[in-house]
């Protein structure tokens, strides 16, 4: 031990020591993160849930565009048939009612 005692007083020895320790810790962290499930991204179930959410969002956006165009038509011409304005909202409500059990089931599975 006395043979290496003079090294403990050198600043560059401690610098090398810290760099080696930081390197080992970083390597360990990297291997744990990027080889774990967390590091690989979303699970299959998560992707399915997001795809279902995206599909239903696209459907509701379609109904919302129809409803918006119906409202614009009604604003431009008051004599237009009110069913043109009401139908998209009815479709949207029917879709929500039909799929509510599915939404609840998916929510319960995911949460």
Short mmCIF file of C-alpha atoms in Angstrom, two decimals, residues 21-69:
data_model
loop_
_atom_site.label_atom_id
_atom_site.label_comp_id
_atom_site.label_asym_id
_atom_site.label_seq_id
_atom_site.Cartn_x
_atom_site.Cartn_y
_atom_site.Cartn_z
CA UNK A 21 -16.43 4.99 -12.23
CA UNK A 22 -18.73 7.21 -14.31
CA UNK A 23 -18.07 5.03 -17.35
CA UNK A 24 -18.95 1.83 -15.50
CA UNK A 25 -22.14 3.33 -14.05
CA UNK A 26 -23.16 4.72 -17.46
CA UNK A 27 -22.54 1.39 -19.16
CA UNK A 28 -24.61 -0.41 -16.53
CA UNK A 29 -27.45 2.13 -16.89
CA UNK A 30 -27.35 1.88 -20.69
CA UNK A 31 -27.54 -1.91 -20.71
CA UNK A 32 -30.40 -1.92 -18.20
CA UNK A 33 -32.48 0.69 -20.00
CA UNK A 34 -32.03 -0.38 -23.59
CA UNK A 35 -32.37 -4.12 -23.02
CA UNK A 36 -35.43 -3.84 -20.77
CA UNK A 37 -39.07 -3.72 -21.88
CA UNK A 38 -39.17 -0.05 -20.94
CA UNK A 39 -36.37 0.74 -23.36
CA UNK A 40 -38.00 -1.10 -26.25
CA UNK A 41 -40.97 1.24 -26.48
CA UNK A 42 -44.68 0.52 -26.28
CA UNK A 43 -46.00 -2.94 -25.60
CA UNK A 44 -48.33 -4.71 -28.01
CA UNK A 45 -51.32 -3.97 -25.78
CA UNK A 46 -50.43 -0.28 -25.57
CA UNK A 47 -50.19 -0.08 -29.37
CA UNK A 48 -53.60 -1.76 -29.75
CA UNK A 49 -55.18 0.71 -27.33
CA UNK A 50 -53.64 3.67 -29.16
CA UNK A 51 -54.78 2.30 -32.53
CA UNK A 52 -58.36 1.91 -31.22
CA UNK A 53 -58.26 5.43 -29.80
CA UNK A 54 -56.95 6.79 -33.11
CA UNK A 55 -59.67 4.95 -35.06
CA UNK A 56 -62.47 6.24 -32.84
CA UNK A 57 -61.02 9.75 -32.89
CA UNK A 58 -60.98 9.70 -36.69
CA UNK A 59 -64.63 8.54 -36.75
CA UNK A 60 -65.72 11.28 -34.37
CA UNK A 61 -63.74 13.86 -36.34
CA UNK A 62 -65.60 12.75 -39.48
CA UNK A 63 -68.95 13.25 -37.71
CA UNK A 64 -67.77 16.61 -36.37
CA UNK A 65 -66.86 17.78 -39.89
CA UNK A 66 -70.30 16.73 -41.15
CA UNK A 67 -71.93 18.55 -38.24
CA UNK A 68 -69.83 21.65 -38.85
CA UNK A 69 -70.72 21.72 -42.54
#
